[in-house]
Tab-separated table of C-alpha atoms in Angstrom:
chain	number	residue	atom	x	y	z
A	1	ARG	CA	18.051	36.415	0.288
A	2	MET	CA	17.383	34.002	3.154
A	3	SER	CA	18.219	34.922	6.709
A	4	SER	CA	20.183	32.694	9.072
A	5	TRP	CA	16.955	31.667	10.813
A	6	ASP	CA	15.440	30.599	7.503
A	7	VAL	CA	18.499	28.489	6.755
A	8	LEU	CA	18.346	26.881	10.198
A	9	ALA	CA	14.650	26.047	9.755
A	10	LEU	CA	15.318	24.570	6.326
A	11	LYS	CA	18.123	22.440	7.726
A	12	ARG	CA	15.929	21.127	10.508
A	13	TYR	CA	13.163	20.285	8.033
A	14	ALA	CA	15.474	18.491	5.586
A	15	SER	CA	17.208	16.514	8.306
A	16	GLY	CA	14.203	15.815	10.509
A	17	TYR	CA	11.654	14.756	7.920
A	18	PRO	CA	13.618	11.837	6.425
A	19	PHE	CA	14.726	10.807	9.931
A	20	TYR	CA	11.245	10.371	11.303
A	21	GLY	CA	9.989	8.917	8.011
A	22	GLU	CA	12.796	6.427	7.521
A	23	ARG	CA	13.032	5.385	11.145
A	24	TYR	CA	10.030	3.072	11.053
A	25	VAL	CA	9.167	2.666	7.360
A	26	PRO	CA	11.751	-0.038	6.456
A	27	ALA	CA	10.711	-2.316	9.330
A	28	VAL	CA	7.025	-1.823	8.559
A	29	ASN	CA	7.591	-2.483	4.855
A	30	ARG	CA	9.488	-5.702	5.556
A	31	TRP	CA	6.584	-6.967	7.641
A	32	VAL	CA	3.610	-5.654	5.667
A	33	TYR	CA	4.902	-6.510	2.200
A	34	SER	CA	6.327	-9.944	2.983
A	35	ARG	CA	4.804	-12.871	1.113
A	36	PRO	CA	2.985	-14.409	4.129
A	37	THR	CA	1.475	-11.035	5.022
A	38	GLN	CA	0.361	-10.486	1.425
A	39	VAL	CA	-1.384	-13.862	1.466
A	40	ALA	CA	-3.066	-12.947	4.762
A	41	ILE	CA	-4.183	-9.575	3.374
A	42	ASP	CA	-5.695	-11.268	0.334
A	43	GLY	CA	-7.462	-13.735	2.625
A	44	VAL	CA	-9.077	-10.894	4.549
A	45	LEU	CA	-10.058	-9.155	1.310
A	46	MET	CA	-11.621	-12.330	-0.083
A	47	ALA	CA	-13.586	-12.936	3.107
A	48	THR	CA	-14.821	-9.350	2.982
A	49	ALA	CA	-15.777	-9.713	-0.681
A	50	LEU	CA	-17.766	-12.895	-0.003
A	51	SER	CA	-19.600	-11.268	2.902
A	52	ALA	CA	-20.384	-8.266	0.714
A	53	ALA	CA	-21.687	-10.599	-2.010
A	54	TYR	CA	-24.142	-12.176	0.423
A	55	LEU	CA	-25.232	-8.764	1.701
A	56	LEU	CA	-25.784	-7.462	-1.822
A	57	ARG	CA	-27.621	-10.615	-2.883
A	58	PHE	CA	-30.090	-10.283	-0.003
A	59	ASP	CA	-30.274	-6.450	0.040
A	60	GLY	CA	-28.391	-6.085	3.309
A	61	GLU	CA	-30.476	-8.522	5.376
A	62	ILE	CA	-29.289	-12.126	5.125
A	63	PRO	CA	-32.126	-14.503	6.030
A	64	ALA	CA	-31.722	-17.875	7.693
A	65	PRO	CA	-30.057	-20.247	7.022
A	66	TYR	CA	-27.655	-18.193	4.901
A	67	PRO	CA	-25.688	-16.612	7.787
A	68	GLN	CA	-24.697	-20.137	8.817
A	69	GLN	CA	-23.919	-20.957	5.197
A	70	LEU	CA	-21.705	-17.869	4.962
A	71	ARG	CA	-19.732	-18.924	8.035
A	72	GLN	CA	-19.219	-22.375	6.552
A	73	ALA	CA	-18.367	-21.101	3.072
A	74	LEU	CA	-15.825	-18.482	4.192
A	75	PRO	CA	-12.901	-20.825	5.022
A	76	LEU	CA	-13.587	-23.001	1.978
A	77	THR	CA	-13.785	-20.073	-0.452
A	78	VAL	CA	-10.772	-18.256	0.932
A	79	SER	CA	-8.657	-21.433	0.998
A	80	LEU	CA	-9.619	-22.314	-2.574
A	81	CYS	CA	-8.759	-18.862	-3.914
A	82	LEU	CA	-5.466	-18.643	-2.024
A	83	VAL	CA	-4.358	-22.080	-3.201
A	84	ILE	CA	-5.114	-21.149	-6.807
A	85	ASN	CA	-3.324	-17.807	-6.362
A	86	ILE	CA	-0.214	-19.528	-5.068
A	87	ALA	CA	-0.323	-22.234	-7.759
A	88	SER	CA	-0.784	-19.686	-10.556
A	89	GLY	CA	2.094	-17.488	-9.362
A	90	VAL	CA	0.095	-14.448	-8.250
A	91	TYR	CA	2.418	-13.886	-5.282
A	92	LYS	CA	5.570	-13.959	-7.382
A	93	ALA	CA	4.793	-10.408	-8.475
A	94	THR	CA	5.929	-7.445	-6.389
A	95	TRP	CA	3.071	-5.221	-5.244
A	96	ARG	CA	4.989	-1.950	-5.645
A	97	PHE	CA	5.545	-2.783	-9.343
A	98	PHE	CA	1.952	-3.891	-9.990
A	99	SER	CA	1.080	-3.798	-13.677
A	100	LEU	CA	-1.635	-4.832	-16.116
A	101	LYS	CA	0.011	-8.242	-16.491
A	102	ASP	CA	-0.300	-8.845	-12.746
A	103	GLY	CA	-3.958	-7.821	-12.904
A	104	GLY	CA	-4.473	-10.414	-15.644
A	105	ALA	CA	-2.942	-13.102	-13.418
A	106	ILE	CA	-5.384	-12.221	-10.627
A	107	PHE	CA	-8.279	-12.308	-13.092
A	108	HIS	CA	-7.336	-15.758	-14.371
A	109	SER	CA	-6.937	-17.072	-10.835
A	110	LEU	CA	-10.367	-15.816	-9.771
A	111	ALA	CA	-11.913	-17.111	-13.006
A	112	MET	CA	-10.589	-20.586	-12.257
A	113	ALA	CA	-11.938	-20.399	-8.702
A	114	PHE	CA	-15.297	-19.245	-10.084
A	115	LEU	CA	-15.525	-22.224	-12.459
A	116	ILE	CA	-14.734	-24.653	-9.647
A	117	SER	CA	-17.333	-22.985	-7.415
A	118	LEU	CA	-19.899	-23.081	-10.210
A	119	LEU	CA	-19.299	-26.787	-10.727
A	120	PHE	CA	-19.643	-27.364	-6.993
A	121	ARG	CA	-22.924	-25.421	-7.006
A	122	VAL	CA	-24.363	-27.537	-9.811
A	123	LEU	CA	-23.495	-30.774	-8.009
A	124	ASP	CA	-24.202	-29.492	-4.477
A	125	PRO	CA	-27.165	-31.233	-2.780
A	126	GLY	CA	-27.062	-28.685	0.058
A	127	LEU	CA	-23.906	-29.493	1.998
A	128	LEU	CA	-23.569	-25.980	3.460
A	129	ALA	CA	-26.334	-25.203	5.952
A	130	GLY	CA	-28.646	-27.603	4.166
A	131	THR	CA	-29.186	-25.390	1.123
A	132	PRO	CA	-27.226	-24.673	-2.093
A	133	ILE	CA	-25.261	-21.461	-2.425
A	134	PRO	CA	-27.272	-18.870	-4.400
A	135	PHE	CA	-26.097	-18.335	-7.970
A	136	GLY	CA	-26.233	-14.598	-7.332
A	137	VAL	CA	-23.518	-14.891	-4.706
A	138	LEU	CA	-21.335	-16.886	-7.080
A	139	PHE	CA	-21.609	-14.205	-9.773
A	140	ILE	CA	-21.226	-11.216	-7.429
A	141	TYR	CA	-18.198	-12.493	-5.526
A	142	PRO	CA	-15.534	-12.559	-8.312
A	143	PRO	CA	-15.841	-8.846	-9.258
A	144	PHE	CA	-15.738	-7.848	-5.582
A	145	ALA	CA	-12.683	-9.998	-4.906
A	146	PHE	CA	-10.918	-8.769	-8.045
A	147	GLY	CA	-11.562	-5.126	-7.185
A	148	ALA	CA	-10.350	-5.579	-3.611
A	149	MET	CA	-7.128	-7.383	-4.584
A	150	VAL	CA	-6.265	-5.001	-7.420
A	151	GLY	CA	-7.133	-1.995	-5.250
A	152	ALA	CA	-4.757	-3.117	-2.486
A	153	ARG	CA	-1.924	-3.503	-4.978
A	154	LEU	CA	-2.596	-0.152	-6.607
A	155	VAL	CA	-2.505	1.536	-3.206
A	156	ARG	CA	0.888	-0.080	-2.574
A	157	ARG	CA	2.208	1.139	-5.913
A	158	VAL	CA	0.952	4.690	-5.309
A	159	LEU	CA	2.620	4.750	-1.876
A	160	TYR	CA	5.870	3.484	-3.387
A	161	ASP	CA	5.795	6.127	-6.131
A	162	ARG	CA	5.082	8.882	-3.611
A	163	ALA	CA	7.949	7.728	-1.398
A	164	GLY	CA	10.298	7.795	-4.401
A	165	ALA	CA	9.145	11.297	-5.322
A	166	ALA	CA	9.711	12.462	-1.737
A	167	LYS	CA	13.273	11.094	-1.744
A	168	THR	CA	13.989	12.821	-5.039
A	169	ALA	CA	12.661	16.097	-3.676
A	170	ALA	CA	14.749	15.745	-0.505
A	171	SER	CA	17.927	15.087	-2.503
A	172	SER	CA	17.278	18.181	-4.590
A	173	VAL	CA	16.821	20.279	-1.439
A	174	ASN	CA	20.230	19.399	0.038
A	175	PRO	CA	22.383	21.309	-2.520
A	176	THR	CA	20.133	24.326	-2.100
A	177	ILE	CA	20.586	24.188	1.665
A	178	ALA	CA	24.364	23.957	1.337
A	179	LYS	CA	24.512	26.930	-1.028
A	180	THR	CA	22.142	29.013	1.061
A	181	SER	CA	23.960	28.096	4.255
A	182	GLY	CA	27.264	29.221	2.767
A	183	MET	CA	25.792	32.519	1.659
A	184	ALA	CA	24.253	33.082	5.078
A	185	SER	CA	27.524	32.239	6.844
A	186	THR	CA	29.414	34.711	4.667
A	187	GLY	CA	26.866	37.379	5.411
A	188	MET	CA	27.057	36.725	9.155
A	189	ALA	CA	30.842	36.874	9.044
A	190	LYS	CA	30.711	40.237	7.323
A	191	LYS	CA	28.283	41.532	9.954
A	192	ALA	CA	30.506	40.254	12.759
A	193	ARG	CA	33.547	42.205	11.467
A	194	PRO	CA	34.162	45.351	13.607
A	195	ALA	CA	33.399	48.523	11.757
A	196	ASN	CA	36.447	50.424	13.159
A	197	LEU	CA	39.048	48.088	11.649
A	198	ARG	CA	40.973	49.567	8.754
A	199	PRO	CA	43.139	47.698	6.256
A	200	LEU	CA	46.875	47.552	7.034
A	201	ALA	CA	49.365	49.344	4.889
A	202	ALA	CA	52.236	47.583	3.179
A	203	GLY	CA	54.517	48.115	6.179
A	204	GLY	CA	52.083	46.602	8.635
A	205	VAL	CA	50.970	49.947	10.136
A	206	CYS	CA	47.439	51.210	9.928
A	207	ALA	CA	47.107	53.893	7.318
């Protein structure tokens, strides 16, 4: 049987935890998971993936003139991939409901960008930093970009599922608190009753 202090602590936990959690989460979610922010996040992930592709291609030390080529290729690559993502409907999907179908849409979008980049590489006389983009970079970049984009969406889905589980747990705690609080109040009322009081007789006089 829970004491009155236990009930009070449970009440404070059940009322305080959702308050502090729900105070800022809706505003943050509206900003972070808006369509423009999702596009910006993907842009950062693609830029990171391209940089990682160059680093992996050259074993962590990018020789000249490839650092300059990377700086020139970043805006072109990111813009190309984002335009194809928007045109293919990648951003019509909701991140918190990410599924295998949405992963397929990302794969097709990156595959199209890869084919365009490969065609550009074949015809490129050295427009970026005076030298063609290495084929290794072209083949390393798509898996990195795909993993980064899918990973970000999976993290969003996991956070959404955990938030839903927390709300379900909180709603199941409330009836328990009410029942326990009532039991504790009854027990406190019994303790507060003076011990020297005796029941009244039928005529209203103490027996």
